[in-house]
Tab-separated table of C-alpha atoms in Angstrom:
chain	number	residue	atom	x	y	z
A	151	MET	CA	0.285	-7.127	-28.575
A	152	LYS	CA	-3.041	-8.858	-28.588
A	153	THR	CA	-5.708	-7.865	-26.509
A	154	ARG	CA	-5.741	-11.316	-24.942
A	155	ASP	CA	-1.967	-10.857	-23.721
A	156	LEU	CA	-2.878	-7.428	-22.537
A	157	SER	CA	-5.801	-8.683	-20.580
A	158	GLU	CA	-3.590	-11.350	-19.077
A	159	LEU	CA	-0.908	-8.880	-17.931
A	160	LEU	CA	-3.802	-6.507	-16.389
A	161	ARG	CA	-5.047	-9.536	-14.223
A	162	ALA	CA	-1.595	-10.475	-13.309
A	163	LYS	CA	-0.825	-6.719	-12.230
A	164	GLU	CA	-4.192	-6.677	-10.168
A	165	ARG	CA	-3.229	-10.284	-8.461
A	166	ILE	CA	0.240	-8.540	-7.414
A	167	GLU	CA	-1.286	-5.617	-6.291
A	168	ARG	CA	-3.951	-6.951	-3.877
A	169	GLY	CA	-1.540	-9.643	-2.134
A	170	LYS	CA	-2.955	-12.917	-4.238
A	171	ALA	CA	0.487	-13.026	-6.273
A	172	ILE	CA	3.824	-12.642	-5.902
A	173	PRO	CA	5.911	-10.595	-8.444
A	174	ALA	CA	8.334	-12.337	-10.377
A	175	ARG	CA	11.270	-9.803	-10.187
A	176	VAL	CA	11.688	-6.673	-7.922
A	177	TRP	CA	14.243	-3.987	-8.002
A	178	GLU	CA	15.170	-1.573	-6.147
A	179	VAL	CA	16.207	1.805	-7.938
A	180	ARG	CA	18.178	4.249	-6.108
A	181	PRO	CA	20.109	7.635	-6.967
A	182	ASP	CA	23.800	6.896	-7.136
A	183	GLY	CA	24.796	10.353	-6.152
A	184	ARG	CA	26.173	10.915	-9.746
A	185	GLY	CA	23.039	12.078	-11.412
A	186	GLY	CA	22.329	8.660	-12.379
A	187	PHE	CA	20.606	5.260	-10.458
A	188	THR	CA	21.640	1.854	-9.581
A	189	ARG	CA	19.210	-0.952	-9.299
A	190	ARG	CA	19.435	-4.201	-7.163
A	191	ALA	CA	17.405	-7.203	-7.473
A	192	LEU	CA	15.286	-8.102	-4.190
A	193	ASP	CA	13.741	-11.304	-3.480
A	194	PRO	CA	10.005	-11.354	-4.482
A	195	LYS	CA	8.740	-13.155	-1.213
A	196	ALA	CA	10.995	-11.254	1.233
A	197	PHE	CA	9.946	-7.986	-0.535
A	198	ARG	CA	6.187	-8.898	-0.188
A	199	ALA	CA	6.631	-9.819	3.383
A	200	ALA	CA	8.383	-6.449	4.313
A	201	GLN	CA	5.901	-4.649	2.531
A	202	LYS	CA	2.831	-6.384	4.017
A	203	GLU	CA	4.380	-5.603	7.769
A	204	THR	CA	5.305	-2.342	6.811
A	205	TRP	CA	1.537	-1.417	5.897
A	206	GLU	CA	0.183	-3.290	8.840
A	207	LYS	CA	2.343	-1.179	11.413
A	208	SER	CA	1.953	1.876	9.528
A	209	ILE	CA	-1.907	1.626	9.614
A	210	VAL	CA	-2.373	1.010	13.161
A	211	ALA	CA	0.041	3.476	14.282
A	212	THR	CA	-1.840	6.024	11.776
A	213	ARG	CA	-4.762	5.270	13.164
A	214	GLN	CA	-4.048	5.361	16.529
A	215	LYS	CA	-2.032	8.871	16.236
A	216	LEU	CA	-5.495	10.135	15.093
A	217	GLY	CA	-7.124	8.874	18.201
A	218	LEU	CA	-9.820	6.790	15.921
A	219	SER	CA	-11.683	3.635	16.424
A	220	GLN	CA	-11.375	1.170	13.477
A	221	THR	CA	-15.021	2.338	12.568
A	222	GLY	CA	-14.113	5.990	12.721
A	223	PHE	CA	-10.747	5.686	10.497
A	224	ALA	CA	-12.582	3.455	8.272
A	225	GLN	CA	-15.444	6.334	7.822
A	226	LEU	CA	-12.609	8.861	7.612
A	227	LEU	CA	-11.149	6.954	4.646
A	228	GLY	CA	-14.654	6.428	3.000
A	229	ILE	CA	-13.964	2.600	3.174
A	230	SER	CA	-15.416	-0.267	4.915
A	231	VAL	CA	-14.400	-1.492	8.433
A	232	ARG	CA	-13.842	-5.217	7.006
A	233	THR	CA	-11.291	-3.646	4.411
A	234	LEU	CA	-9.701	-1.639	7.439
A	235	HIS	CA	-9.301	-4.689	9.527
A	236	HIS	CA	-8.019	-6.862	6.288
A	237	TRP	CA	-5.272	-4.008	6.135
A	238	GLU	CA	-4.362	-4.050	9.783
A	239	GLN	CA	-4.169	-7.766	9.792
A	240	GLY	CA	-2.254	-7.942	6.609
A	241	SER	CA	-4.462	-10.642	4.677
A	242	ARG	CA	-5.066	-7.460	2.134
A	243	THR	CA	-2.818	-4.332	1.299
A	244	PRO	CA	-3.950	-0.787	0.535
A	245	THR	CA	-3.673	-0.085	-3.383
A	246	GLY	CA	-3.732	3.215	-5.632
A	247	ALA	CA	-5.370	6.282	-4.051
A	248	ALA	CA	-6.018	4.600	-0.564
A	249	ARG	CA	-2.025	4.211	-0.431
A	250	ILE	CA	-1.578	7.788	-0.929
A	251	LEU	CA	-4.036	8.793	1.472
A	252	LEU	CA	-2.915	6.508	4.062
A	253	LYS	CA	0.695	8.208	3.545
A	254	LEU	CA	-0.500	11.658	3.691
A	255	ALA	CA	-2.349	10.746	6.938
A	256	ALA	CA	0.896	9.303	8.195
A	257	GLU	CA	2.724	12.173	7.781
A	258	ASN	CA	0.248	15.147	8.460
A	259	PRO	CA	-3.059	13.866	10.188
A	260	GLN	CA	-4.258	17.248	10.805
A	261	ALA	CA	-4.766	17.967	7.248
A	262	VAL	CA	-6.558	14.531	6.531
A	263	LEU	CA	-8.800	15.502	9.404
A	264	GLN	CA	-9.137	19.093	8.212
A	265	ALA	CA	-9.898	17.819	4.655
A	266	ALA	CA	-12.586	15.467	5.897
A	267	ALA	CA	-14.179	18.181	8.217
């Protein structure tokens, strides 16, 4: 593979992760109960819309569960209030470590508060 091709793929991946582009294919993979897996093709546009809506609701619910303002929650996560606002409005979705931290905060908010103290 040429360096230029790899660079194009990485740029496309970043655009998809930031919500600027829709992936060409999305697959749902689940265990089949017999030690294997089944996969099903999903509509990429519908998947992206559902994913955005889920993140928006999850982020707001987590922040409210912790009893924090947008400013306080942004400080806890180490991000700008503007970034948090974009996530809550659905114009951007969190990626990488931020996603993992948000999932942890949703499942165990006290652990995140203790770790930040």
